[in-house]
mmCIF file of C-alpha atoms in Angstrom:
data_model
loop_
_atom_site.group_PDB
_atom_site.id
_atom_site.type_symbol
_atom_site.label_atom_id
_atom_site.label_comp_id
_atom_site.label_asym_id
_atom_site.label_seq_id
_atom_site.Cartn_x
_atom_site.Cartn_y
_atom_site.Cartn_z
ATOM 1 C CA UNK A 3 -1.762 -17.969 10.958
ATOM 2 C CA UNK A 4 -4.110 -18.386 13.839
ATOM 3 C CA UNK A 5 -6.918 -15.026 14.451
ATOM 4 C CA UNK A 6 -5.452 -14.057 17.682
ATOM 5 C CA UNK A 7 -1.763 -14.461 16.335
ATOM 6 C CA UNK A 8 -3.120 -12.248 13.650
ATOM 7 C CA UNK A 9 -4.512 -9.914 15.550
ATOM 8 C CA UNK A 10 -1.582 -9.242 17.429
ATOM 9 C CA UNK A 11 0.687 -8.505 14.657
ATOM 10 C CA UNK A 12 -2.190 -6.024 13.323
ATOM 11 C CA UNK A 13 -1.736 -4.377 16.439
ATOM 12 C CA UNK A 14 1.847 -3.306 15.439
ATOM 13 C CA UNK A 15 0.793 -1.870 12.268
ATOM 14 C CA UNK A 16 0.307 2.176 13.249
ATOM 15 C CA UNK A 17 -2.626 2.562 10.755
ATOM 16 C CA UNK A 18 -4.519 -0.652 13.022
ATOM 17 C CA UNK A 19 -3.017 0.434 16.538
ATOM 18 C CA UNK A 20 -6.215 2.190 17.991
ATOM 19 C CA UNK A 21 -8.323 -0.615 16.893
ATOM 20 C CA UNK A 22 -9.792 -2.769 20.139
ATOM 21 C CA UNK A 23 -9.307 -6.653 20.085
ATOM 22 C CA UNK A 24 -12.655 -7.124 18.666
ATOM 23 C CA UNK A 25 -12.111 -5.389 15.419
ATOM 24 C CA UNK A 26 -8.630 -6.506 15.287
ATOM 25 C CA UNK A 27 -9.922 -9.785 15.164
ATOM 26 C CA UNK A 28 -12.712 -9.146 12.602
ATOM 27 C CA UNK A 29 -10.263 -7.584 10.611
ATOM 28 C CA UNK A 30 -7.865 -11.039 10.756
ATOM 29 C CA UNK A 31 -10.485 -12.913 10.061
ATOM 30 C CA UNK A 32 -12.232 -10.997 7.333
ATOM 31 C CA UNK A 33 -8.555 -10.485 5.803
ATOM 32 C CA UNK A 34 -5.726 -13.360 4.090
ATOM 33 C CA UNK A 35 -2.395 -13.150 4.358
ATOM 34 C CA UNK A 36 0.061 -13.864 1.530
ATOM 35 C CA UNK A 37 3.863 -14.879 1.187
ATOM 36 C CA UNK A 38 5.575 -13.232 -2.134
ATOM 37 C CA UNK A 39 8.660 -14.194 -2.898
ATOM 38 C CA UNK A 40 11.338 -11.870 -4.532
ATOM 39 C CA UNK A 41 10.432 -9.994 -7.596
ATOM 40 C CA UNK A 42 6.721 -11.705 -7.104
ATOM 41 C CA UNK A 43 4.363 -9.423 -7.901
ATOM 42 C CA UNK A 44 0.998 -8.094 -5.647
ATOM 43 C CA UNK A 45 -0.880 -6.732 -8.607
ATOM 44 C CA UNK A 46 0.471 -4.827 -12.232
ATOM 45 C CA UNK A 47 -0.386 -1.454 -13.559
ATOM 46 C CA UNK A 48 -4.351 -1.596 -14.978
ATOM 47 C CA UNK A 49 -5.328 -4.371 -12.767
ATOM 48 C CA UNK A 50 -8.580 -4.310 -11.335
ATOM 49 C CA UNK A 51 -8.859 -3.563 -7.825
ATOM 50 C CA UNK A 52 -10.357 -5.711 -5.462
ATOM 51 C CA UNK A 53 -7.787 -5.119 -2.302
ATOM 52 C CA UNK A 54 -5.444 -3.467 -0.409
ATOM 53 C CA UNK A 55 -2.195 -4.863 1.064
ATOM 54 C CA UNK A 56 -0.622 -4.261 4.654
ATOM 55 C CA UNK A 57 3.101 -4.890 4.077
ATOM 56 C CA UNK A 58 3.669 -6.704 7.303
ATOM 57 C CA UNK A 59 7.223 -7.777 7.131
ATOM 58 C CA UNK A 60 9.492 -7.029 4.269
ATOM 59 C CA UNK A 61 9.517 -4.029 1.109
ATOM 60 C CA UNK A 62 7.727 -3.487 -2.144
ATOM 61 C CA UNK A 63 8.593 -1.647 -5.453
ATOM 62 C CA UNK A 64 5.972 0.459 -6.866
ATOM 63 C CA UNK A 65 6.759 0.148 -10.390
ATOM 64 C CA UNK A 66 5.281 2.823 -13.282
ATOM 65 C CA UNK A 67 6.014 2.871 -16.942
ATOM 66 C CA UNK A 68 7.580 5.193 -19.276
ATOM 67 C CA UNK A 69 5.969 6.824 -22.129
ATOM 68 C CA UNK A 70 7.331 3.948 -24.396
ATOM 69 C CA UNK A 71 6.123 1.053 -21.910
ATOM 70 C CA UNK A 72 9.153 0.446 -19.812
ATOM 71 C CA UNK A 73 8.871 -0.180 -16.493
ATOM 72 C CA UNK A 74 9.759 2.508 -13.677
ATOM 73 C CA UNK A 75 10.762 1.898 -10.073
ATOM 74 C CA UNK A 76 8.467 4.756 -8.738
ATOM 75 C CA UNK A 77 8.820 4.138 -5.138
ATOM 76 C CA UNK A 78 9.498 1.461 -2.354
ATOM 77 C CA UNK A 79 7.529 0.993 0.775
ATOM 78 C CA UNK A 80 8.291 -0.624 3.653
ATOM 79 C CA UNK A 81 6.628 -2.965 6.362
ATOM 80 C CA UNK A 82 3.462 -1.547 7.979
ATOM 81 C CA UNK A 83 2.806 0.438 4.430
ATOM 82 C CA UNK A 84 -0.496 0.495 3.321
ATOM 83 C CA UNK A 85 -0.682 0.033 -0.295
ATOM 84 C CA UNK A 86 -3.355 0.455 -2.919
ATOM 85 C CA UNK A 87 -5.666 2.398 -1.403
ATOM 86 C CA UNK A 88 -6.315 4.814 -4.084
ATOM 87 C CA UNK A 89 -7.609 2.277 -5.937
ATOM 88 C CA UNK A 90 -9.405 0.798 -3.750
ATOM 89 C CA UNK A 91 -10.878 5.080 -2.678
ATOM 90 C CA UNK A 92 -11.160 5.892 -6.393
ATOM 91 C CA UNK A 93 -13.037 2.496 -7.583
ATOM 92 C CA UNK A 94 -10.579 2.584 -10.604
ATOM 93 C CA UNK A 95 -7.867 0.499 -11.897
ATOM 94 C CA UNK A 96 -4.132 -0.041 -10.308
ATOM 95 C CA UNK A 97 -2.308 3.225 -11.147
ATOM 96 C CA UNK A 98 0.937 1.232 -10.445
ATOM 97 C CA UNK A 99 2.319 -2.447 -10.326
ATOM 98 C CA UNK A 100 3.867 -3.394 -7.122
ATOM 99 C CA UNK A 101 6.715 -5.985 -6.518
ATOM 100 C CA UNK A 102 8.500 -7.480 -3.360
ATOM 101 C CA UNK A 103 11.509 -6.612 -2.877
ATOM 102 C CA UNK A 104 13.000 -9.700 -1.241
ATOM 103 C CA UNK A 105 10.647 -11.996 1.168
ATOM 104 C CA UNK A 106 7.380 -10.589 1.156
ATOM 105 C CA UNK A 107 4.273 -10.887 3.699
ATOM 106 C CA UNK A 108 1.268 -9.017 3.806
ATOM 107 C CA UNK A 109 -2.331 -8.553 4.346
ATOM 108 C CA UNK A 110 -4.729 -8.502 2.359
ATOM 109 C CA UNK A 111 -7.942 -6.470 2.873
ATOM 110 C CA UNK A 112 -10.740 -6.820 0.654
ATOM 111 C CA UNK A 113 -11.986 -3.634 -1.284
ATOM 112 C CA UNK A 114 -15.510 -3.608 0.991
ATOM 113 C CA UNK A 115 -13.764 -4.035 4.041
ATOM 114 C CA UNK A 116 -11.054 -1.638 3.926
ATOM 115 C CA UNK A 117 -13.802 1.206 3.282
ATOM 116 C CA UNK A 118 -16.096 -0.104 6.024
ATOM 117 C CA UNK A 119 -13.094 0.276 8.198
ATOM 118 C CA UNK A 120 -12.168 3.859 7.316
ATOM 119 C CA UNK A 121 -16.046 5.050 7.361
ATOM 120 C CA UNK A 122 -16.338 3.595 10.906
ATOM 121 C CA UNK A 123 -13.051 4.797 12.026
ATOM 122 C CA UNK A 124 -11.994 7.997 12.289
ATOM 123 C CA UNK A 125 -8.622 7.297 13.484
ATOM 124 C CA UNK A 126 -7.671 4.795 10.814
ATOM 125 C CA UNK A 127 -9.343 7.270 8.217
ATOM 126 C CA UNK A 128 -7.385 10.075 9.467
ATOM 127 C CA UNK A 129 -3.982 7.843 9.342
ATOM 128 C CA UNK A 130 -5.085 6.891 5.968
ATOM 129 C CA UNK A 131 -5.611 10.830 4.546
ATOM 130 C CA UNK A 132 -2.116 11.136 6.025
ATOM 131 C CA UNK A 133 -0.449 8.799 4.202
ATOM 132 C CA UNK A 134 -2.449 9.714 0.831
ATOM 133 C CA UNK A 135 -0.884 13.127 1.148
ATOM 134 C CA UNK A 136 2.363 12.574 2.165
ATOM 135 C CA UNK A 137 2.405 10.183 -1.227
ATOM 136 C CA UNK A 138 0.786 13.283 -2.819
ATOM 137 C CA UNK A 139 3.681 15.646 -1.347
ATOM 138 C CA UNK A 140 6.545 13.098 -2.647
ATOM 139 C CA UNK A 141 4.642 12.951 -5.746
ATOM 140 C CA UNK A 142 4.914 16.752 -6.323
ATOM 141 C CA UNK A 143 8.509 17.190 -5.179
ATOM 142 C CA UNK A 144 9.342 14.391 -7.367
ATOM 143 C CA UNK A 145 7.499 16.709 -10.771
ATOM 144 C CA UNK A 146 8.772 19.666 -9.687
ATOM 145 C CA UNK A 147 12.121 17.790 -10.077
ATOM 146 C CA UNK A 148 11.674 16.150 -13.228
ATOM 147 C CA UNK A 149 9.895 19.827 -14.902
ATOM 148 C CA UNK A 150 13.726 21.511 -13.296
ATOM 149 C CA UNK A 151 15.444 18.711 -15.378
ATOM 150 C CA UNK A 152 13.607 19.096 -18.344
ATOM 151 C CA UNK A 153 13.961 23.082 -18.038
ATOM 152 C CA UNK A 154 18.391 22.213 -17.702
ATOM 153 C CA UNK A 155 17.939 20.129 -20.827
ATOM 154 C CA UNK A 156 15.680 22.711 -22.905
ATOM 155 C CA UNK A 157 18.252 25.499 -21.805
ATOM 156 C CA UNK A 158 21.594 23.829 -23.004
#
């Protein structure tokens, strides 16, 4: 995909949309974009990180595992996600694997990049801290559920 092509479709992605041309471009060209096909996956649970993906057309499985192993479906995000960034904030391992659901493309930012973009830009760090803590916030309600089910179970 040509820069400027690139660079356009960036544009559509809210966490990129008050970037100028200039660093849209940068970003294309300091980024690769990848075609997964169904049930391909981005990166597995314990990977190292070196990236983070823009979903730019299609949806992902996050995928956990169980206390005995098993694999989890944990989540799904959609295009224009961002996805591991807490990796990629932490400087620690993948906390999940991710699939694609169906046809697959995204962007791929390297680790250095991606945090040169969020220390230089407010906007995209602020989007960024939004989406950690709405994750966060799903990730509670989604305990507190579980502990209430356990609680049922224990009480019967």
């Amino acid at each position: 995909m040509a820069v400027f092509k690139e660079a356009l479709q960036l544009q559509q992605v809210p966490l990129f949309s008050g970037l100028d041309s200039k660093q849209l471009k940068l970003l294309a060209f300091t980024c690769e974009v990848f075609d997964f096909a169904d049930q391909d996956y981005l990166f597995h649970q314990g990977d190292a990180s070196d990236c983070v993906y823009v979903i730019l057309n299609g949806m992902v499985e996050i995928i956990g595992s169980d206390a005995d192993g098993k694999p989890v479906l944990l989540a799904t995000s959609p295009e224009n996600s961002l996805i591991g960034e807490m990796a990629a904030l932490g400087g620690g391992d993948r906390t999940a694997g991710v699939k694609a659901r169906g046809a697959v493309t995204a962007l791929s930012i390297p680790n250095h990049r991606f945090l040169e973009l969020i220390t230089g830009n407010p906007q995209v760090a602020l989007h960024v801290m939004q989406n950690l803590t709405a994750k966060l916030a799903e990730t509670s309600r989604h305990a507190a559920d579980l502990q209430s089910r356990l609680d049922r179970l224990a009480d019967e």
